[in-house]
Amino acid sequence: MVQIIDPKLKDADYQRAMTLRRRNKGKRFQAWGIAALAVAGLMLAALLYSIVSNGVRGLMEDRITVEVYFDPEKIDPRDSGDLAVMRMFNFDTLVYPVLYEALDIKARGRSDRDKRRKVKQLIGLGASNQLREMIVRQVGVDPVTEDPILVSGGTQLGERVTVELTALSTASNPYTQTLRELGYLNTRFNGDFFTGVNSNDPGYYGILDALVGSFWTLLVCFLASFPVGVLAAVYLEEFAPRNLITDFIEVNINNLAAVPSIVFGLMGAFVFIYVFGMPGGTALVGGLVLSLLTLPTIIVAARAAIRSVPGSYREAALGLGASRQQAMWSFVLPSAMPGIITGTIIGLAGALGETAPLLFIGMVGFQSGIPLTPLDGTPSLAVGVFNAFGSQFDELKNQLSNSTIIVLLVLLMLLNGTAAYLRYRSEKS
Amino acid sequence: MSEDQVRMSCRNVNVAYSGNLAIKNVSMDIMSKKVTAFIGPSGCGKSTFLRALNRMNDTVDGCEVTGEITLDGNDIYAKDMDTVFLRQWVGMVFQKPNPFPKSIYENVAYGPRIHGLFRTKSELDDIVEQSLIGAGLWDEVKDRLRNPGTGLSGGQQQRLCIARAIAVNPEVILMDEPASALDPIATRKIEELIHKLAQNYTIVIVTHSMAQAQRVADKTAFFYAVPLTEQDNSNLIEFGDTKQIFDNPVDDRTRQYVEGAFG
């Protein structure tokens, strides 16, 4: 029994002071916690604001509607009727005079040269291609002469056609507002973003190829890592003897999870492409490389899930004369499945956002359209963020990059939401 | 089959976990179609011994059984003895009701499925119905065979586990404190069921309740000795008819235990 010697300790005022001190200490600690949380929240908010504000603009697109006169004098001055000649014309030059007139800018002379340059910035390379296709289209290459095979695009010289062109860099252009008021420029939802494919011209950039590429990549990744991961976990958890070798393997699985992803990219480029000769830049190689990343996640999650299955199921099955394998397949694995699937989804979500290893194996810069099989060269969505941005800063490219990030984040939230839902459901039952 | 035929015979059985003896030198005969109860204080090894009777200890790392245990004259620890068949003959019901996370029907059907005890769906239906009737559960669940077994009450779950055990048509049923997690009414039902089952099966039951041993058991074995020392010849102190063990024990420790002096 401890004797309280100091009479001061029994004093009511002293006790009150001590209580106050203790409470203040608690409050201070709470305040620090809230402050830390606020800083983290602020950073997240700043990031999301930057992505969403830019990204939403990328999802909207400004269009310039003009009536273009396909002037035969300019396109085919010698009246040759040769499609190859017409093809060489810079079709964007047909648009500018219309806009100059609307904006009251002199088409010639030194005084309005800067103004003309600003107007030209609104019209991209893609507009020229779009107009050219209306007059002349290339459908293939002659196998012998290697000349392009050209056909008429359907529009005749001398026609006047109203066309819609993508306007670039409208936010910083001084004429945007005037053109909008004059009815030349309008804003609408950027459907091309979801139906188009990777393009150097930001006016025509789309993510469909990257979306499909990501799907193939994740499918390959899942097929490669899920069975291997689950079987490895089952063996380690249920059948492997406890000895130095299994301990060593266990430590190294955890080490594998900590290896930077770019290392797997380098390894994948060497092993899968150089040694096994698989086609580079394809979803097949990308999926295999990413499966190396998801494998440790799946093994660790699956082992935890298997371990959390009540031993009573196993015991009951063994007591009825089931073999260990039968107990495993009938009860342990089905009961562990929600946990295993949750871990797998989290692993796949991580793989969906991986970029560095995919750059290594060449899944970058492809402009070959939508990949129909995992053997086609393709970007993934995360690489698409990189592709959209290109090599130098551009307002529209930045917006499109952020739009791609939004799509990526939405997919990640869906995946993680599914995982959370599965976890919730298995906890409830 | 004669009334006092020996079903399982144990001779000089030792069970050790990583070299530490948990059961020392136990010999006893378990009679056919009788209820044999194992009683004794916690840690005396009675559950360990029970689990040695159908080799459930095999799954425990470092567990070693020596001596001889036979079932109908066959050594169950023989090299060519398959634990799958052994556990079909010697079934087990555990302390905590542990139905599978499946339907009531599937719980009972699992054993017959893995052992291939039926040819047609209707044969399996029959086995399930007979087993549930045998476990006294049929009337309560016949309308909801597809409902999960885990949705039943504790007592019903334990009877489901008994139905599951008898569905593979065993010779012997081992019960490890089958009523200790149940309320008195459910316990009573289990005890009545044990009586009924003894007409067809040999039953070995581990129990902490001396009243329960007296109510259900024909024979009672008293285990004791913690810690086990060199001088102890065996930790099976006394084995005989239940009435004799409780009314007229030979050993002092048995008398003290059954009188409630310790344990």
CSV table of C-alpha atoms in Angstrom, one decimal, chain A residues 242 312-324 326-327 330-331 335, chain B residues 51 56 59 84 87 90-92 94 98-102 110 114-115 164-165:
chain,number,residue,atom,x,y,z
A,242,ARG,CA,7.9,-24.6,-41.6
A,312,SER,CA,-13.1,-25.1,-37.1
A,313,TYR,CA,-14.1,-25.5,-40.8
A,314,ARG,CA,-10.8,-27.3,-41.5
A,315,GLU,CA,-11.2,-29.4,-38.4
A,316,ALA,CA,-14.8,-30.3,-39.1
A,317,ALA,CA,-14.0,-31.4,-42.7
A,318,LEU,CA,-11.0,-33.4,-41.5
A,319,GLY,CA,-13.1,-35.0,-38.8
A,320,LEU,CA,-15.5,-36.2,-41.5
A,321,GLY,CA,-12.6,-37.9,-43.3
A,322,ALA,CA,-11.9,-35.1,-45.8
A,323,SER,CA,-8.3,-34.9,-47.0
A,324,ARG,CA,-6.4,-31.7,-46.4
A,326,GLN,CA,-10.6,-31.4,-49.9
A,327,ALA,CA,-10.9,-29.3,-46.8
A,330,SER,CA,-14.4,-27.1,-50.1
A,331,PHE,CA,-14.2,-24.6,-47.3
A,335,SER,CA,-14.3,-18.7,-47.2
B,51,ARG,CA,-8.3,-37.1,-30.6
B,56,MET,CA,-7.0,-35.9,-35.4
B,59,THR,CA,-2.6,-32.4,-38.1
B,84,VAL,CA,-9.7,-40.7,-44.7
B,87,ARG,CA,-12.2,-40.8,-39.8
B,90,VAL,CA,-14.5,-42.9,-36.3
B,91,GLY,CA,-16.4,-39.6,-36.6
B,92,MET,CA,-16.0,-36.5,-34.5
B,94,PHE,CA,-16.4,-30.8,-31.6
B,98,ASN,CA,-18.9,-25.8,-36.3
B,99,PRO,CA,-21.3,-26.1,-39.2
B,100,PHE,CA,-19.9,-25.3,-42.6
B,101,PRO,CA,-20.9,-21.9,-44.1
B,102,LYS,CA,-23.3,-23.8,-46.4
B,110,TYR,CA,-20.6,-33.1,-47.6
B,114,ILE,CA,-16.4,-36.9,-50.4
B,115,HIS,CA,-16.7,-40.6,-49.6
B,164,ARG,CA,-23.2,-34.5,-40.4
B,165,ALA,CA,-21.1,-37.1,-38.5
